[in-house]
Short mmCIF file of C-alpha atoms and ligand atoms in Angstrom, two decimals:
data_model
loop_
_atom_site.label_atom_id
_atom_site.label_comp_id
_atom_site.label_asym_id
_atom_site.label_seq_id
_atom_site.Cartn_x
_atom_site.Cartn_y
_atom_site.Cartn_z
CA MET A 14 -1.33 -21.79 2.52
CA ASP A 15 -0.75 -23.01 -0.89
CA LYS A 16 2.51 -25.16 -1.37
CA ASN A 17 4.01 -22.79 -4.32
CA GLN A 18 3.17 -19.90 -1.62
CA LEU A 19 5.16 -21.79 1.00
CA TYR A 20 7.99 -22.66 -1.27
CA LEU A 21 8.62 -19.26 -2.49
CA LEU A 22 8.69 -17.29 1.02
CA GLU A 23 11.62 -19.92 1.55
CA LEU A 24 13.02 -18.73 -1.36
CA HIS A 25 12.36 -15.10 -1.06
CA LYS A 26 14.30 -15.75 3.17
CA GLN A 27 17.42 -15.90 1.44
CA THR A 28 17.28 -11.87 0.00
CA ASP A 29 15.77 -11.05 3.95
CA SER A 30 17.12 -7.18 3.91
CA ARG A 31 17.68 -4.96 7.66
CA ILE A 32 14.55 -3.83 7.57
CA GLU A 33 12.21 -7.22 7.24
CA SER A 34 13.78 -7.69 10.68
CA LEU A 35 10.53 -5.62 11.53
CA ARG A 36 8.04 -8.49 10.03
CA SER A 37 7.82 -10.48 13.36
CA TYR A 38 7.51 -7.16 15.06
CA ALA A 39 4.55 -6.62 13.11
CA GLU A 40 2.86 -9.50 13.14
CA GLN A 41 3.12 -10.00 16.99
CA ASN A 42 1.74 -7.03 17.76
CA ASN A 43 -0.88 -6.77 14.47
CA VAL A 44 -0.11 -4.65 11.94
CA PRO A 45 -0.69 -5.47 8.79
CA ILE A 46 2.23 -4.47 7.18
CA VAL A 47 2.39 -5.60 3.33
CA ASP A 48 3.21 -9.28 2.74
CA ARG A 49 5.82 -10.05 1.80
CA LEU A 50 5.29 -11.06 -2.46
CA THR A 51 3.27 -8.47 -2.68
CA LEU A 52 6.40 -6.74 -0.80
CA ASP A 53 9.21 -8.11 -3.52
CA MET A 54 6.60 -7.43 -6.70
CA ILE A 55 6.34 -3.73 -5.36
CA LYS A 56 9.69 -3.14 -5.66
CA GLN A 57 10.00 -4.41 -9.03
CA LEU A 58 7.60 -2.31 -9.92
CA ILE A 59 8.94 0.42 -8.97
CA ARG A 60 12.38 -0.96 -10.66
CA ILE A 61 10.55 -1.02 -14.24
CA HIS A 62 8.48 2.13 -12.82
CA GLN A 63 11.82 4.68 -11.87
CA PRO A 64 9.19 6.86 -9.74
CA GLN A 65 11.17 9.52 -7.98
CA GLN A 66 8.05 10.56 -5.76
CA ILE A 67 5.68 8.06 -4.47
CA LEU A 68 3.10 9.61 -1.92
CA GLU A 69 2.00 6.16 0.43
CA ILE A 70 -1.60 6.02 2.23
CA GLY A 71 -1.44 4.30 5.26
CA THR A 72 2.23 4.63 7.26
CA ALA A 73 1.67 1.79 10.06
CA ILE A 74 5.07 1.19 11.43
CA GLY A 75 6.91 2.23 8.04
CA TYR A 76 8.27 -0.64 6.63
CA SER A 77 6.93 -0.53 2.63
CA SER A 78 7.89 3.39 3.05
CA MET A 79 11.19 2.12 4.33
CA GLN A 80 11.02 -1.02 1.89
CA PHE A 81 10.36 1.16 -1.08
CA ALA A 82 12.69 4.12 -0.64
CA SER A 83 15.85 1.00 -0.18
CA VAL A 84 15.38 0.26 -3.74
CA SER A 85 17.05 4.01 -4.97
CA SER A 86 18.45 7.21 -3.33
CA ASP A 87 16.52 8.66 -5.58
CA ILE A 88 13.01 7.79 -4.10
CA HIS A 89 11.57 10.08 -1.74
CA VAL A 90 8.42 9.17 0.10
CA THR A 91 6.13 10.82 1.20
CA THR A 92 3.68 9.43 3.58
CA ILE A 93 -0.37 9.48 5.57
CA GLU A 94 -0.65 8.49 9.27
CA ARG A 95 -3.06 9.18 11.74
CA ASP A 96 -2.51 6.99 14.77
CA GLU A 97 -0.10 8.79 17.62
CA ALA A 98 1.37 5.02 18.61
CA MET A 99 2.48 4.42 14.30
CA LEU A 100 3.48 7.63 13.75
CA THR A 101 5.95 7.49 17.06
CA GLN A 102 7.09 4.12 16.08
CA ALA A 103 7.70 4.72 12.22
CA LYS A 104 9.83 8.14 13.34
CA ASN A 105 12.31 5.95 15.49
CA ASN A 106 12.54 2.91 13.16
CA ARG A 107 13.04 5.73 9.78
CA THR A 108 15.94 7.06 12.26
CA THR A 109 17.46 3.21 13.40
CA PHE A 110 17.18 2.66 9.35
CA GLY A 111 19.11 5.76 7.92
CA PHE A 112 15.60 7.10 5.98
CA ASN A 113 14.90 10.29 7.61
CA THR A 114 15.68 12.30 4.25
CA GLN A 115 14.04 10.48 1.80
CA ILE A 116 11.12 10.33 3.57
CA ARG A 117 8.83 12.39 4.37
CA GLN A 118 5.89 12.10 7.36
CA ILE A 119 2.63 13.83 6.90
CA VAL A 120 -0.36 13.43 9.91
CA GLY A 121 -3.40 13.56 10.05
CA ASN A 122 -6.54 12.04 8.84
CA ALA A 123 -5.58 11.24 5.36
CA LEU A 124 -8.97 12.23 3.95
CA GLU A 125 -7.75 15.73 4.08
CA GLN A 126 -4.53 15.96 3.59
CA PHE A 127 -4.97 17.39 0.29
CA GLU A 128 -2.68 20.32 0.86
CA GLN A 129 -0.19 18.44 2.59
CA VAL A 130 1.04 16.59 -0.37
CA ASN A 131 0.11 19.32 -3.37
CA ASP A 132 3.41 20.63 -3.73
CA ARG A 133 4.56 18.30 -5.62
CA VAL A 134 3.92 15.73 -8.47
CA TYR A 135 3.87 11.62 -7.31
CA ASP A 136 4.90 9.11 -10.25
CA MET A 137 3.31 5.72 -8.08
CA ILE A 138 0.67 5.73 -5.56
CA PHE A 139 -0.19 3.23 -2.23
CA ILE A 140 -3.21 3.39 -1.71
CA ASP A 141 -2.82 0.74 2.01
CA ALA A 142 -4.91 2.48 5.09
CA ALA A 143 -9.19 2.18 5.69
CA LYS A 144 -10.18 -0.68 2.96
CA ALA A 145 -13.42 1.47 2.65
CA GLN A 146 -11.64 4.28 1.82
CA SER A 147 -9.75 2.94 -1.39
CA GLN A 148 -11.89 5.14 -3.21
CA LYS A 149 -11.83 7.82 -1.98
CA PHE A 150 -8.30 8.20 -1.39
CA PHE A 151 -8.29 7.36 -4.79
CA GLU A 152 -9.94 9.72 -5.99
CA LEU A 153 -8.66 12.90 -3.63
CA TYR A 154 -5.02 11.97 -4.59
CA THR A 155 -4.59 10.80 -8.00
CA PRO A 156 -5.03 14.25 -9.90
CA LEU A 157 -1.85 14.28 -8.50
CA LEU A 158 -0.42 11.59 -10.63
CA LYS A 159 1.49 12.18 -14.01
CA GLU A 160 0.32 10.82 -16.74
CA GLY A 161 1.73 7.10 -16.81
CA GLY A 162 1.75 7.09 -13.41
CA MET A 163 0.59 4.41 -10.94
CA VAL A 164 -1.21 3.58 -8.65
CA ILE A 165 -1.48 0.78 -6.26
CA THR A 166 -4.42 -0.83 -3.73
CA ASP A 167 -3.16 -3.24 -1.27
CA ASN A 168 -5.86 -5.59 0.52
CA VAL A 169 -8.42 -5.83 -3.16
CA LEU A 170 -9.02 -9.25 -1.49
CA TYR A 171 -9.32 -8.61 1.96
CA HIS A 172 -9.59 -12.28 3.24
CA GLY A 173 -10.72 -13.69 0.81
CA PHE A 174 -13.68 -12.00 1.69
CA VAL A 175 -13.91 -9.54 -0.99
CA ALA A 176 -14.44 -12.93 -3.66
CA ASP A 177 -16.78 -14.74 -1.42
CA ILE A 178 -19.08 -11.88 1.06
CA ASP A 179 -21.25 -14.91 2.02
CA ILE A 180 -19.34 -16.47 4.89
CA VAL A 181 -18.90 -12.30 6.90
CA ARG A 182 -21.20 -12.37 9.77
CA ASN A 183 -19.81 -9.36 11.57
CA ARG A 184 -22.12 -6.29 10.17
CA ASN A 185 -19.22 -3.67 10.19
CA VAL A 186 -16.94 -6.16 8.43
CA ARG A 187 -19.62 -6.60 5.67
CA GLN A 188 -19.87 -3.07 4.92
CA MET A 189 -16.56 -2.83 4.23
CA VAL A 190 -15.81 -6.31 1.81
CA LYS A 191 -19.21 -4.37 0.00
CA LYS A 192 -16.92 -1.61 -0.20
CA VAL A 193 -13.88 -2.96 -1.69
CA GLN A 194 -16.15 -5.04 -3.76
CA SER A 195 -17.53 -1.44 -5.11
CA TYR A 196 -14.44 0.16 -5.82
CA ASN A 197 -12.76 -2.62 -7.50
CA GLU A 198 -15.46 -2.34 -10.23
CA TRP A 199 -14.58 0.79 -10.29
CA LEU A 200 -11.22 0.68 -10.70
CA MET A 201 -11.97 -1.86 -13.15
CA ASN A 202 -14.60 0.07 -15.21
CA ASN A 203 -12.54 3.81 -14.87
CA GLU A 204 -11.85 5.10 -18.40
CA ASN A 205 -8.75 6.30 -17.50
CA TYR A 206 -6.88 4.05 -15.91
CA THR A 207 -6.20 0.04 -16.90
CA THR A 208 -6.06 -1.90 -14.07
CA ASN A 209 -4.44 -5.16 -13.04
CA PHE A 210 -5.97 -7.55 -10.23
CA LEU A 211 -2.85 -9.56 -8.79
CA ASN A 212 -4.13 -12.71 -7.01
CA ILE A 213 -1.14 -12.86 -4.12
CA ASP A 214 -1.54 -12.75 -1.14
CA ASP A 215 -3.88 -10.15 -0.50
CA GLY A 216 -4.74 -9.40 -2.99
CA LEU A 217 -3.42 -6.22 -5.27
CA ALA A 218 -4.53 -3.84 -8.18
CA ILE A 219 -2.33 -1.86 -10.26
CA SER A 220 -3.70 0.61 -12.27
CA ILE A 221 -2.21 2.80 -14.11
CA LYS A 222 -3.40 6.12 -15.46
CA GLY A 223 -3.85 7.68 -19.12
CA ALA A 224 -2.68 3.48 -20.33
CA SER A 225 -4.20 2.81 -23.98
CA LYS A 226 -7.02 -0.23 -23.48
N1 SAH B 188 1.56 0.92 4.09
C1 SAH B 188 1.66 -0.54 5.37
C2 SAH B 188 0.86 -0.46 7.04
C3 SAH B 188 -0.44 -0.04 6.41
S1 SAH B 188 -1.15 -0.28 8.23
C4 SAH B 188 3.11 -0.92 5.97
O1 SAH B 188 3.17 -2.16 4.99
O2 SAH B 188 3.70 -1.58 5.79
C5 SAH B 188 -2.72 0.36 7.83
C6 SAH B 188 -2.38 2.20 8.40
O3 SAH B 188 -3.66 3.11 8.06
C7 SAH B 188 -2.90 1.85 9.58
O4 SAH B 188 -1.69 2.58 10.58
C8 SAH B 188 -3.67 3.24 10.09
O5 SAH B 188 -4.14 3.57 11.07
C9 SAH B 188 -3.86 3.97 9.18
N2 SAH B 188 -5.02 4.37 8.26
C10 SAH B 188 -6.06 3.99 8.17
N3 SAH B 188 -7.38 5.15 7.46
C11 SAH B 188 -6.83 6.54 7.70
C12 SAH B 188 -6.84 7.78 7.61
N4 SAH B 188 -7.80 7.48 7.25
N5 SAH B 188 -5.90 7.78 7.48
C13 SAH B 188 -4.22 8.02 7.65
N6 SAH B 188 -4.38 6.94 8.21
C14 SAH B 188 -5.32 5.65 8.53
MG1 MG B 189 -1.66 -3.75 2.99
#
């Protein structure tokens, strides 16, 4: 980790919320929750953009959904997860931290939950599930995103592999990294969205629907 990043992480510790206590659990149990500085970037985007309805693909233990909901009591998050063990923990965490009314949990494969979430229009979509599927999630759910809404995709630089695929030996990882590369290019060239990519943590893409070029 570089010096600036370490410095900023230390600085941010001064404003740790109660929810942040889940980070050490996540690290010990290899749950890939959104990185700390990325989280603060997204929360700041939420303060600027003021989304009321957020759709999240990939709940895990509920960390990011609760962090987003904590920005304002006007925010409602619909979040999709397929893993039973994660779902149990997310539910417990929502109860512990008091987010049961602001967060709606959808259970199942996110490639198949359109009918469960199309009862509303979303102001923001956070894509953070299986990395090889990001484009599929984007294509499936963005018809529910309002004009001017934003799609945030996490891990678009995946472990530094996306910029340097030659270092990847494992075949499955290589396949996944290729998909991330192709997603990034597709996003960049998508005429209906304006996207910018941030070289922060594991890489973040911020796409605005219908924004002029
Ligand atoms: N957004 C969370 C972290 C999510 S980790 C946070 O930052 O706190 C990614 C999660 O996506 C995992 O829990 C995994 O089970 C889930 N996932 C992956 N592919 C999925 C799919 N197709 N449908 C539903 N959930 C999926
Ligand atoms: Mg992530």
